Short mmCIF file of C-alpha atoms in Angstrom, two decimals:
data_model
loop_
_atom_site.label_atom_id
_atom_site.label_comp_id
_atom_site.label_asym_id
_atom_site.label_seq_id
_atom_site.Cartn_x
_atom_site.Cartn_y
_atom_site.Cartn_z
CA MET S 1 -23.55 -109.17 -223.57
CA ASP S 2 -24.43 -105.90 -221.87
CA LYS S 3 -28.04 -104.85 -222.44
CA ILE S 4 -29.95 -101.59 -222.11
CA LEU S 5 -33.72 -101.55 -221.74
CA VAL S 6 -35.59 -98.83 -223.58
CA LEU S 7 -38.93 -98.43 -221.83
CA ASP S 8 -41.52 -97.30 -224.37
CA PHE S 9 -44.01 -94.59 -223.37
CA GLY S 10 -45.34 -93.96 -226.86
CA GLY S 11 -42.96 -91.37 -228.35
CA GLN S 12 -42.11 -91.27 -232.05
CA TYR S 13 -38.33 -91.50 -231.46
CA ASN S 14 -38.37 -94.64 -229.34
CA MET S 15 -36.66 -97.02 -231.74
CA LEU S 16 -34.22 -94.26 -232.61
CA ILE S 17 -33.03 -94.30 -229.00
CA ALA S 18 -32.33 -98.03 -229.27
CA ARG S 19 -30.57 -97.50 -232.57
CA ARG S 20 -28.29 -94.80 -231.12
CA VAL S 21 -27.41 -97.13 -228.27
CA ARG S 22 -26.61 -99.98 -230.65
CA GLU S 23 -24.42 -97.68 -232.73
CA GLN S 24 -22.14 -97.44 -229.74
CA GLY S 25 -21.76 -101.20 -229.46
CA VAL S 26 -24.33 -101.78 -226.73
CA TYR S 27 -27.37 -104.00 -227.34
CA ALA S 28 -30.69 -102.25 -226.69
CA GLU S 29 -34.18 -103.67 -226.74
CA ILE S 30 -37.54 -101.96 -226.42
CA LYS S 31 -40.36 -103.07 -224.14
CA GLN S 32 -43.64 -101.34 -223.45
CA TYR S 33 -43.81 -99.60 -220.08
CA ASP S 34 -46.64 -101.78 -218.73
CA ARG S 35 -45.09 -105.12 -219.70
CA VAL S 36 -42.11 -105.17 -217.38
CA THR S 37 -41.60 -105.06 -213.62
CA PRO S 38 -38.60 -104.00 -211.54
CA ALA S 39 -38.07 -107.65 -210.63
CA GLY S 40 -38.11 -108.58 -214.31
CA ILE S 41 -35.67 -105.81 -215.16
CA ARG S 42 -33.25 -107.06 -212.52
CA ALA S 43 -33.68 -110.67 -213.64
CA GLU S 44 -32.83 -109.76 -217.24
CA GLY S 45 -29.56 -108.22 -216.10
CA TYR S 46 -29.96 -104.86 -217.80
CA ARG S 47 -27.07 -102.47 -217.23
CA GLY S 48 -29.39 -99.47 -217.49
CA VAL S 49 -32.88 -98.28 -218.38
CA ILE S 50 -33.88 -95.42 -220.67
CA LEU S 51 -37.39 -93.98 -220.40
CA THR S 52 -38.59 -92.62 -223.74
CA GLY S 53 -40.59 -89.60 -224.71
CA GLY S 54 -44.32 -89.71 -225.30
CA PRO S 55 -47.31 -87.57 -226.29
CA ASN S 56 -48.98 -87.51 -222.85
CA SER S 57 -48.84 -85.28 -219.76
CA VAL S 58 -47.63 -86.96 -216.57
CA TYR S 59 -50.18 -85.12 -214.41
CA ASP S 60 -53.03 -86.67 -216.45
CA PRO S 61 -54.27 -89.69 -214.43
CA ALA S 62 -54.71 -91.61 -217.70
CA SER S 63 -51.12 -91.09 -218.83
CA PRO S 64 -48.76 -94.09 -219.14
CA ARG S 65 -46.68 -94.54 -216.00
CA CYS S 66 -44.39 -97.03 -214.36
CA GLY S 67 -44.20 -97.45 -210.58
CA ARG S 68 -42.01 -95.49 -208.18
CA GLU S 69 -39.98 -98.69 -207.69
CA ILE S 70 -38.03 -97.82 -210.84
CA LEU S 71 -36.29 -95.09 -208.81
CA ASP S 72 -34.88 -97.57 -206.34
CA MET S 73 -33.78 -100.56 -208.43
CA GLY S 74 -30.10 -99.83 -208.04
CA ILE S 75 -29.86 -99.72 -211.86
CA PRO S 76 -29.03 -96.46 -213.70
CA VAL S 77 -32.04 -94.74 -215.26
CA LEU S 78 -32.10 -92.01 -217.92
CA GLY S 79 -35.35 -90.24 -218.72
CA ILE S 80 -35.76 -88.45 -222.06
CA CYS S 81 -38.45 -85.76 -222.55
CA TYR S 82 -41.63 -87.35 -221.14
CA GLY S 83 -39.34 -89.88 -219.45
CA ALA S 84 -37.53 -87.07 -217.60
CA GLN S 85 -40.83 -85.52 -216.57
CA LEU S 86 -42.08 -88.90 -215.34
CA LEU S 87 -38.96 -89.49 -213.23
CA SER S 88 -39.38 -86.03 -211.69
CA PHE S 89 -43.08 -86.60 -211.05
CA LEU S 90 -42.48 -89.99 -209.42
CA ALA S 91 -39.71 -88.54 -207.24
CA GLY S 92 -41.96 -85.74 -205.95
CA GLY S 93 -41.13 -82.93 -208.35
CA ARG S 94 -43.62 -80.77 -210.22
CA VAL S 95 -44.41 -80.88 -213.95
CA SER S 96 -46.50 -78.08 -215.48
CA PRO S 97 -47.85 -77.06 -218.89
CA ALA S 98 -45.69 -74.42 -220.56
CA ASP S 99 -47.22 -70.94 -220.77
CA ASN S 100 -45.65 -70.40 -224.19
CA ALA S 101 -46.91 -73.74 -225.60
CA GLY S 102 -43.57 -75.47 -225.21
CA GLU S 103 -40.41 -75.76 -227.31
CA TYR S 104 -40.05 -77.42 -230.70
CA GLY S 105 -37.03 -77.86 -232.95
CA LYS S 106 -33.43 -76.70 -232.59
CA THR S 107 -32.86 -74.91 -229.29
CA ALA S 108 -29.81 -73.34 -227.64
CA LEU S 109 -28.76 -75.40 -224.59
CA THR S 110 -26.70 -74.05 -221.68
CA VAL S 111 -24.94 -76.50 -219.35
CA SER S 112 -25.37 -75.03 -215.87
CA GLY S 113 -23.78 -77.60 -213.58
CA GLU S 114 -21.23 -80.39 -213.30
CA SER S 115 -22.53 -83.69 -214.63
CA VAL S 116 -21.07 -86.91 -215.99
CA LEU S 117 -23.56 -86.59 -218.87
CA PHE S 118 -22.06 -83.28 -220.02
CA ARG S 119 -18.34 -83.89 -219.58
CA GLU S 120 -17.83 -83.87 -223.36
CA VAL S 121 -20.36 -81.10 -224.01
CA PRO S 122 -19.35 -77.41 -224.22
CA PRO S 123 -21.19 -74.83 -222.08
CA GLU S 124 -23.26 -73.73 -225.09
CA SER S 125 -24.60 -76.07 -227.79
CA VAL S 126 -27.74 -76.91 -229.76
CA CYS S 127 -30.29 -79.54 -228.76
CA TRP S 128 -33.58 -80.78 -230.23
CA MET S 129 -36.69 -80.01 -228.19
CA SER S 130 -40.23 -81.31 -228.65
CA HIS S 131 -42.37 -80.73 -225.55
CA ARG S 132 -45.35 -78.75 -224.28
CA ASP S 133 -44.87 -79.55 -220.56
CA TYR S 134 -41.79 -78.85 -218.46
CA ILE S 135 -40.28 -79.65 -215.05
CA SER S 136 -41.23 -76.58 -213.05
CA ALA S 137 -39.83 -77.80 -209.70
CA PRO S 138 -37.17 -80.55 -209.50
CA PRO S 139 -37.60 -83.24 -206.80
CA GLU S 140 -35.78 -82.94 -203.52
CA GLY S 141 -32.22 -84.23 -203.82
CA PHE S 142 -32.02 -83.52 -207.58
CA ARG S 143 -29.93 -80.78 -209.15
CA VAL S 144 -30.47 -78.97 -212.45
CA THR S 145 -27.56 -79.37 -214.89
CA ALA S 146 -28.78 -77.64 -218.07
CA ARG S 147 -31.34 -75.07 -219.16
CA THR S 148 -32.63 -73.21 -222.22
CA ALA S 149 -34.01 -69.69 -222.61
CA VAL S 150 -37.56 -70.84 -221.79
CA CYS S 151 -36.95 -74.15 -220.00
CA PRO S 152 -35.36 -73.70 -216.56
CA CYS S 153 -34.77 -77.44 -216.19
CA ALA S 154 -33.48 -78.92 -219.45
CA ALA S 155 -31.54 -81.61 -217.53
CA LEU S 156 -31.46 -82.82 -213.95
CA GLU S 157 -29.91 -85.66 -211.96
CA CYS S 158 -29.48 -87.42 -208.66
CA PRO S 159 -26.12 -89.21 -209.01
CA ASP S 160 -26.42 -90.94 -205.65
CA ARG S 161 -29.48 -92.80 -206.95
CA GLN S 162 -28.08 -93.04 -210.53
CA ILE S 163 -31.10 -91.18 -211.92
CA TYR S 164 -30.72 -88.74 -214.82
CA GLY S 165 -33.15 -86.83 -217.00
CA VAL S 166 -32.96 -84.61 -220.08
CA GLN S 167 -35.89 -82.64 -221.47
CA PHE S 168 -34.38 -82.63 -224.97
CA HIS S 169 -33.77 -85.53 -227.37
CA PRO S 170 -30.10 -86.66 -227.46
CA GLU S 171 -31.05 -89.48 -229.87
CA VAL S 172 -31.92 -87.00 -232.65
CA THR S 173 -28.99 -85.95 -234.82
CA HIS S 174 -29.99 -82.28 -234.51
CA THR S 175 -28.74 -82.41 -230.90
CA GLU S 176 -25.10 -81.52 -231.52
CA TYR S 177 -23.63 -83.57 -228.67
CA GLY S 178 -26.36 -86.18 -228.36
CA ARG S 179 -24.00 -89.04 -229.11
CA GLU S 180 -21.60 -87.88 -226.40
CA ILE S 181 -24.42 -87.55 -223.86
CA LEU S 182 -25.69 -91.07 -224.55
CA ALA S 183 -22.13 -92.42 -224.47
CA ALA S 184 -21.60 -90.81 -221.09
CA PHE S 185 -24.67 -92.60 -219.75
CA LEU S 186 -23.77 -95.95 -221.34
CA PHE S 187 -20.10 -96.02 -220.41
CA GLY S 188 -19.69 -93.45 -217.64
CA VAL S 189 -22.79 -94.39 -215.64
CA CYS S 190 -23.86 -97.89 -216.74
CA ARG S 191 -20.27 -99.13 -217.28
CA CYS S 192 -21.15 -100.99 -220.48
CA SER S 193 -18.38 -102.69 -222.45
CA GLY S 194 -19.62 -101.98 -226.00
CA ASP S 195 -19.15 -105.47 -227.47
CA TRP S 196 -22.32 -105.82 -229.59
CA SER S 197 -22.40 -105.58 -233.40
CA ALA S 198 -25.39 -105.18 -235.72
CA LEU S 199 -23.61 -107.39 -238.24
CA ASP S 200 -24.40 -110.39 -236.04
CA TYR S 201 -28.07 -109.80 -236.74
CA ALA S 202 -28.34 -111.73 -240.03
CA GLY S 203 -26.76 -114.87 -238.59
CA ARG S 204 -29.14 -114.91 -235.64
CA GLU S 205 -32.18 -114.46 -237.87
CA ILE S 206 -31.07 -117.19 -240.27
CA GLU S 207 -30.55 -119.63 -237.41
CA LYS S 208 -33.87 -118.67 -235.83
CA TYR S 209 -36.02 -119.21 -238.93
CA ALA S 210 -34.11 -122.28 -240.09
CA ARG S 211 -35.15 -123.82 -236.78
CA GLU S 212 -38.70 -122.47 -236.58
CA LEU S 213 -39.67 -123.11 -240.22
CA LYS S 214 -37.92 -126.43 -240.82
CA GLY S 215 -39.96 -128.40 -243.34
CA ARG S 216 -42.50 -125.59 -243.81
CA LYS S 217 -43.16 -123.36 -246.81
CA ALA S 218 -43.16 -119.57 -246.71
CA LEU S 219 -44.23 -116.89 -249.14
CA LEU S 220 -42.24 -113.65 -249.25
CA ALA S 221 -43.80 -110.37 -250.33
CA LEU S 222 -41.11 -109.02 -252.67
CA SER S 223 -41.28 -105.41 -253.80
CA GLY S 224 -37.72 -105.28 -255.12
CA GLY S 225 -36.82 -102.56 -252.66
CA VAL S 226 -33.96 -102.69 -250.16
CA ASP S 227 -36.01 -104.06 -247.27
CA SER S 228 -37.75 -106.92 -249.03
CA SER S 229 -34.55 -107.82 -250.91
CA VAL S 230 -32.51 -108.15 -247.71
CA CYS S 231 -35.40 -110.03 -246.16
CA ALA S 232 -35.39 -112.43 -249.13
CA ALA S 233 -31.65 -113.02 -248.75
CA ILE S 234 -32.05 -113.90 -245.06
CA MET S 235 -35.00 -116.22 -245.60
CA HIS S 236 -33.46 -117.92 -248.65
CA ARG S 237 -30.45 -118.84 -246.54
CA ALA S 238 -32.76 -120.02 -243.77
CA ILE S 239 -35.18 -122.27 -245.69
CA GLY S 240 -33.87 -122.41 -249.28
CA PRO S 241 -36.34 -123.94 -251.77
CA ASP S 242 -39.18 -123.74 -249.26
CA LEU S 243 -39.24 -119.97 -249.86
CA THR S 244 -41.25 -118.54 -252.77
CA CYS S 245 -40.92 -114.83 -253.56
CA VAL S 246 -44.07 -113.23 -254.95
CA PHE S 247 -43.73 -109.89 -256.68
CA VAL S 248 -47.12 -108.21 -257.01
CA ASP S 249 -46.89 -105.47 -259.64
CA HIS S 250 -49.76 -103.18 -258.69
CA GLY S 251 -49.20 -100.82 -261.61
CA LEU S 252 -47.87 -98.16 -259.26
CA MET S 253 -44.14 -98.85 -259.53
CA ARG S 254 -41.63 -96.36 -260.82
CA LYS S 255 -41.12 -96.26 -264.58
CA ASN S 256 -39.91 -99.64 -265.95
CA GLU S 257 -39.31 -100.87 -262.39
CA GLY S 258 -41.44 -104.00 -262.60
CA ASP S 259 -39.25 -105.44 -265.35
CA PHE S 260 -36.09 -104.48 -263.46
CA VAL S 261 -37.25 -106.27 -260.30
CA GLU S 262 -38.15 -109.43 -262.17
CA GLU S 263 -34.87 -109.54 -264.11
CA THR S 264 -32.76 -108.86 -261.00
CA PHE S 265 -34.22 -111.63 -258.88
CA ARG S 266 -34.41 -114.20 -261.62
CA ASN S 267 -30.71 -113.60 -262.24
CA MET S 268 -30.11 -114.19 -258.51
CA GLY S 269 -31.73 -117.61 -258.77
CA ALA S 270 -34.73 -116.77 -256.63
CA ASN S 271 -37.92 -118.82 -256.81
CA LEU S 272 -40.00 -115.91 -258.14
CA ILE S 273 -43.62 -115.45 -259.20
CA ARG S 274 -44.67 -112.14 -260.80
CA VAL S 275 -48.32 -111.15 -260.51
CA ASN S 276 -49.46 -108.33 -262.80
CA ALA S 277 -52.40 -106.94 -260.87
CA GLY S 278 -52.58 -103.30 -261.95
CA GLU S 279 -56.18 -103.49 -263.18
CA VAL S 280 -57.38 -104.91 -259.86
CA PHE S 281 -55.64 -102.25 -257.79
CA PHE S 282 -56.81 -99.34 -259.96
CA ALA S 283 -60.38 -100.64 -259.85
CA ARG S 284 -60.32 -100.82 -256.03
CA LEU S 285 -58.81 -97.33 -255.78
CA ARG S 286 -61.36 -95.70 -258.09
CA GLY S 287 -62.93 -92.69 -256.37
CA VAL S 288 -60.80 -93.06 -253.20
CA THR S 289 -59.03 -89.89 -252.04
CA ASP S 290 -58.31 -90.45 -248.33
CA PRO S 291 -54.65 -91.53 -247.87
CA GLU S 292 -55.42 -93.94 -245.02
CA ALA S 293 -58.14 -95.58 -247.09
CA LYS S 294 -55.71 -95.94 -250.01
CA ARG S 295 -53.14 -97.65 -247.79
CA LYS S 296 -55.65 -100.07 -246.31
CA ILE S 297 -57.07 -100.98 -249.74
CA ILE S 298 -53.59 -101.62 -251.09
CA GLY S 299 -52.65 -103.62 -247.98
CA GLU S 300 -55.71 -105.81 -248.36
CA GLU S 301 -55.22 -106.36 -252.08
CA PHE S 302 -51.57 -107.31 -251.52
CA ILE S 303 -52.62 -109.90 -248.95
CA ARG S 304 -55.35 -111.30 -251.19
CA ALA S 305 -52.88 -111.63 -254.06
CA PHE S 306 -50.43 -113.48 -251.81
CA GLU S 307 -53.20 -115.72 -250.49
CA ALA S 308 -54.14 -116.66 -254.06
CA GLN S 309 -50.56 -117.64 -254.82
CA ALA S 310 -50.29 -119.56 -251.56
CA ALA S 311 -53.41 -121.54 -252.51
CA ARG S 312 -51.80 -122.49 -255.82
CA ILE S 313 -48.56 -123.54 -254.15
CA GLY S 314 -50.30 -125.41 -251.33
CA ARG S 315 -49.48 -125.83 -247.61
CA VAL S 316 -47.90 -122.39 -247.17
CA HIS S 317 -47.35 -121.77 -243.47
CA ALA S 318 -46.12 -118.16 -243.30
CA LEU S 319 -46.15 -114.83 -245.08
CA VAL S 320 -42.78 -113.02 -244.88
CA GLN S 321 -42.61 -109.22 -245.14
CA GLY S 322 -39.75 -106.74 -245.31
CA THR S 323 -41.25 -104.49 -242.63
CA ILE S 324 -38.72 -102.24 -240.88
CA TYR S 325 -39.15 -100.14 -237.77
CA PRO S 326 -40.04 -96.76 -239.34
CA ASP S 327 -43.02 -98.58 -240.90
CA VAL S 328 -44.05 -99.87 -237.49
CA ILE S 329 -43.62 -96.68 -235.49
CA GLU S 330 -45.48 -94.51 -238.01
CA SER S 331 -48.33 -97.02 -238.15
CA GLY S 332 -48.67 -96.83 -234.37
CA LYS S 333 -47.14 -99.22 -231.85
CA GLY S 334 -48.16 -99.65 -228.25
CA ALA S 335 -48.86 -96.20 -226.86
CA SER S 336 -47.45 -94.46 -229.95
CA ALA S 337 -49.62 -92.16 -232.02
CA VAL S 338 -50.47 -93.24 -235.57
CA ILE S 339 -48.87 -91.00 -238.20
CA LYS S 340 -49.84 -93.10 -241.22
CA SER S 341 -50.61 -96.77 -241.73
CA HIS S 342 -48.05 -98.63 -243.82
CA HIS S 343 -49.60 -101.24 -246.08
CA ASN S 344 -47.65 -104.07 -244.46
CA VAL S 345 -48.42 -102.99 -240.87
CA GLY S 346 -51.44 -100.81 -240.15
CA GLY S 347 -52.88 -101.58 -243.57
CA LEU S 348 -53.22 -105.34 -243.05
CA PRO S 349 -56.77 -106.71 -243.05
CA ASP S 350 -58.03 -108.20 -239.80
CA ALA S 351 -58.20 -111.74 -241.17
CA VAL S 352 -55.49 -113.44 -243.24
CA SER S 353 -55.19 -117.08 -244.22
CA PHE S 354 -51.56 -117.56 -243.16
CA ASP S 355 -50.69 -119.24 -239.87
CA ARG S 356 -48.19 -116.49 -239.10
CA ILE S 357 -46.66 -113.34 -240.49
CA ILE S 358 -42.86 -113.12 -240.23
CA GLU S 359 -40.95 -109.84 -240.27
CA PRO S 360 -37.20 -110.51 -239.84
CA LEU S 361 -36.25 -106.83 -240.20
CA ARG S 362 -38.99 -105.38 -237.99
CA ASP S 363 -36.55 -103.99 -235.39
CA LEU S 364 -34.05 -102.39 -237.80
CA PHE S 365 -33.64 -98.98 -239.32
CA LYS S 366 -32.88 -98.48 -243.01
CA ASP S 367 -29.13 -98.02 -242.54
CA GLU S 368 -28.97 -101.19 -240.42
CA VAL S 369 -30.86 -103.08 -243.14
CA ARG S 370 -28.32 -101.91 -245.70
CA ALA S 371 -25.46 -103.04 -243.45
CA VAL S 372 -27.03 -106.49 -243.16
CA GLY S 373 -27.52 -106.60 -246.94
CA GLU S 374 -23.87 -105.83 -247.56
CA GLU S 375 -22.87 -108.45 -244.99
CA LEU S 376 -24.94 -111.02 -246.91
CA GLY S 377 -23.18 -110.12 -250.16
CA LEU S 378 -26.10 -108.55 -252.02
CA PRO S 379 -25.15 -106.34 -254.98
CA LYS S 380 -24.48 -102.74 -253.99
CA GLU S 381 -26.84 -101.43 -256.67
CA LEU S 382 -29.62 -103.33 -254.91
CA VAL S 383 -28.64 -102.54 -251.32
CA TRP S 384 -28.33 -98.81 -252.01
CA ARG S 385 -31.43 -98.37 -254.16
CA GLN S 386 -33.73 -95.46 -253.47
CA PRO S 387 -36.36 -96.31 -250.83
CA PHE S 388 -39.84 -96.78 -252.26
CA PRO S 389 -43.08 -97.07 -250.26
CA GLY S 390 -44.99 -100.34 -250.45
CA PRO S 391 -48.16 -98.63 -251.71
CA GLY S 392 -45.98 -97.20 -254.45
CA LEU S 393 -47.06 -94.13 -256.37
CA ALA S 394 -50.52 -94.30 -254.77
CA VAL S 395 -49.16 -92.27 -251.85
CA ARG S 396 -47.42 -89.85 -254.21
CA ILE S 397 -50.60 -89.14 -256.18
CA LEU S 398 -52.79 -86.80 -254.17
CA GLY S 399 -56.49 -87.37 -254.60
CA GLU S 400 -57.93 -90.17 -256.72
CA VAL S 401 -55.44 -92.64 -258.20
CA THR S 402 -55.95 -93.41 -261.90
CA PRO S 403 -53.82 -95.10 -264.57
CA GLU S 404 -53.53 -91.75 -266.37
CA LYS S 405 -52.21 -89.97 -263.27
CA ALA S 406 -49.83 -92.83 -262.58
CA ALA S 407 -48.38 -92.54 -266.08
CA LEU S 408 -47.86 -88.78 -265.65
CA LEU S 409 -46.08 -89.28 -262.35
CA GLN S 410 -43.92 -92.12 -263.64
CA ASP S 411 -42.60 -89.89 -266.40
CA ALA S 412 -42.07 -86.86 -264.16
CA ASP S 413 -40.38 -88.93 -261.46
CA ALA S 414 -38.05 -90.59 -263.96
CA ILE S 415 -36.95 -87.20 -265.31
CA PHE S 416 -36.30 -85.82 -261.82
CA ARG S 417 -34.28 -88.86 -260.77
CA GLU S 418 -32.25 -88.71 -263.98
CA GLU S 419 -31.36 -85.06 -263.46
CA VAL S 420 -30.43 -85.45 -259.80
CA ALA S 421 -28.26 -88.49 -260.53
CA ALA S 422 -26.53 -86.58 -263.34
CA ALA S 423 -25.94 -83.50 -261.17
CA LEU S 424 -24.74 -85.39 -258.08
CA PRO S 425 -23.19 -88.68 -259.23
CA GLY S 426 -22.36 -90.79 -256.19
CA ARG S 427 -23.65 -88.04 -253.89
CA GLU S 428 -27.39 -88.38 -254.41
CA PRO S 429 -29.75 -87.48 -251.55
CA SER S 430 -31.03 -90.22 -249.24
CA GLN S 431 -34.38 -90.12 -251.04
CA TYR S 432 -35.73 -88.04 -253.90
CA PHE S 433 -38.89 -88.32 -255.97
CA ALA S 434 -41.78 -86.47 -257.61
CA VAL S 435 -45.33 -86.06 -256.31
CA LEU S 436 -48.41 -85.39 -258.44
CA THR S 437 -50.63 -82.97 -256.54
CA ASP S 438 -54.39 -82.79 -256.96
CA SER S 439 -54.15 -79.11 -257.90
CA ARG S 440 -54.11 -77.65 -261.38
CA SER S 441 -52.47 -74.45 -262.55
CA VAL S 442 -52.74 -72.20 -265.59
CA GLY S 443 -49.79 -72.27 -267.97
CA VAL S 444 -48.80 -71.08 -271.44
CA MET S 445 -47.38 -73.26 -274.21
CA GLY S 446 -47.04 -72.14 -277.81
CA ASP S 447 -49.13 -69.01 -277.16
CA SER S 448 -51.95 -71.23 -275.91
CA ARG S 449 -53.42 -71.51 -272.44
CA THR S 450 -52.87 -74.78 -270.60
CA TYR S 451 -54.41 -76.03 -267.38
CA GLY S 452 -52.36 -78.92 -266.04
CA TYR S 453 -51.39 -80.58 -262.78
CA ILE S 454 -48.76 -79.21 -260.39
CA ALA S 455 -45.88 -81.61 -259.74
CA ALA S 456 -43.88 -81.30 -256.53
CA LEU S 457 -40.27 -82.44 -256.24
CA ARG S 458 -38.93 -83.78 -252.94
CA ALA S 459 -35.36 -84.59 -251.82
CA VAL S 460 -34.21 -85.29 -248.27
CA ALA S 461 -31.02 -86.19 -246.42
CA THR S 462 -31.25 -88.60 -243.49
CA ASP S 463 -29.49 -91.56 -241.90
CA ASP S 464 -32.46 -93.08 -240.10
CA PHE S 465 -35.66 -91.86 -241.86
CA MET S 466 -37.11 -90.84 -238.50
CA THR S 467 -35.80 -87.29 -239.00
CA ALA S 468 -34.79 -85.73 -242.31
CA GLU S 469 -33.56 -82.42 -243.71
CA TRP S 470 -34.70 -81.11 -247.09
CA CYS S 471 -31.83 -81.00 -249.58
CA ARG S 472 -30.38 -77.86 -251.13
CA LEU S 473 -30.17 -79.28 -254.65
CA PRO S 474 -28.22 -77.31 -257.28
CA TYR S 475 -30.48 -74.75 -258.93
CA GLU S 476 -29.28 -75.93 -262.33
CA ALA S 477 -30.56 -79.46 -261.64
CA LEU S 478 -33.92 -78.17 -260.43
CA GLU S 479 -34.20 -75.85 -263.43
CA LYS S 480 -33.45 -78.63 -265.89
CA ALA S 481 -35.82 -81.07 -264.21
CA SER S 482 -38.61 -78.48 -264.20
CA SER S 483 -38.06 -77.56 -267.83
CA ARG S 484 -38.02 -81.17 -268.98
CA ILE S 485 -41.11 -82.15 -266.97
CA THR S 486 -43.25 -79.27 -268.25
CA ASN S 487 -42.07 -79.85 -271.82
CA GLU S 488 -41.97 -83.64 -271.96
CA VAL S 489 -44.94 -84.59 -269.78
CA PRO S 490 -48.20 -83.28 -271.26
CA GLY S 491 -50.64 -82.68 -268.44
CA ILE S 492 -48.17 -81.09 -266.00
CA SER S 493 -47.92 -77.31 -266.30
CA ARG S 494 -46.06 -76.28 -263.15
CA VAL S 495 -43.29 -77.69 -260.91
CA VAL S 496 -42.61 -76.73 -257.25
CA TYR S 497 -39.92 -77.86 -254.79
CA ASP S 498 -40.72 -79.09 -251.26
CA ILE S 499 -38.50 -77.52 -248.57
CA SER S 500 -40.11 -79.19 -245.54
CA SER S 501 -38.03 -81.19 -243.06
CA LYS S 502 -39.15 -84.15 -240.95
CA PRO S 503 -40.57 -83.29 -238.48
CA PRO S 504 -42.91 -81.51 -238.84
CA ALA S 505 -43.53 -83.08 -242.24
CA THR S 506 -43.03 -86.74 -243.15
CA VAL S 507 -40.82 -87.85 -246.04
CA GLU S 508 -43.79 -88.98 -248.12
CA TRP S 509 -46.67 -86.61 -248.75
CA GLU S 510 -49.35 -89.14 -247.80
#
């Protein structure tokens, strides 16, 4: 099996690079920049190496770097954003801070030279930029192959040494010909065969945990969402009756969702325990307004609830979680910056009573998880459910979380989801939900003044949840949802619609 190494320098798109490579039938794995050596790279038999982006400046002595030996391994190397700057810096070029504070977002790209990377790319296209430094002087022996209006070196290469660099992000879907550029590197430069399939993933994980957990009990944190459900299917096939699924209802689920989760998994024959712990969670969240503090409190309370069930069951070796890669990358990984701590990653307490924590889906994106779920035969209505954050409505209630606010949001969210589903049957956005802000607004009802909360509606389209576009929902659906919410949910007097994309925003508000 051909393999590509993605060398991680702390950028937020790192796993997305690996995912784009896998999409083209080539296996990719990520390793942190300081945990591999050129000798190790050769020994592993990688067909090529991709250096990722990152938040640092290469001319800062404290920035993450690999050695100059990477230039002379005899293995093709592609640098992306910071990775391109690092290759240039190591080869003797010059990297400088941009006078105009860099480039961000969609940018017009002009191909300015012959290159194997751009054989399928027209002279003018759109790429996705996100950088504040730029390559101001290419190294000797390198030629510039693309530019933008403010970036004189948007791509460069030294074919004789099989070294290539692009300042933009071909892994992001906003780069029009990103797939073609990556394919050119994988097949035109690295000569990969493209014989890997993500659908093999479930079988490997089942075999792995059947071997590692033979005769041992495991507890699975079941939320009823796509990730934990697919995780449950994998682990049930691996260890059967030694798996117990624990569904902790923290009182912050969507309307009527707790009952739906319980009914669904009991009908599937799962060994399921439901813990109704809403009072405990609300008590711990009283007076807390900081989103990171909320996540960490919820993470700790989840773990304590699981530990209590493990003590009742006895001799539980492992806690199993449905963590996927967007959770990991946004919680901070290696040199990556923390965006927000997810309750099952950055929100875990320092000490837990399980011997190990198992995350079978940790290296997959949402669409890959769904593909695995379909391969395992899970019901489509479960595999294609709307994503829902582990902390639940706590991260969709701005400010203090109370039972009263949760009830308001549950009703508003249910109305919005009903109207969107009715307006776009079978064509619903990737994710859509309501948020209860911590702001109040004056309103008028029945000739009387009201002063209620402002609800925000959010809908995005995405295939990887690392980038997302806000959805242009039909005005009629928005109008009906707004009218119903302000009329049917006492306490909400105004509705607004969020038109922010990711980046710069995240999908969730907190």
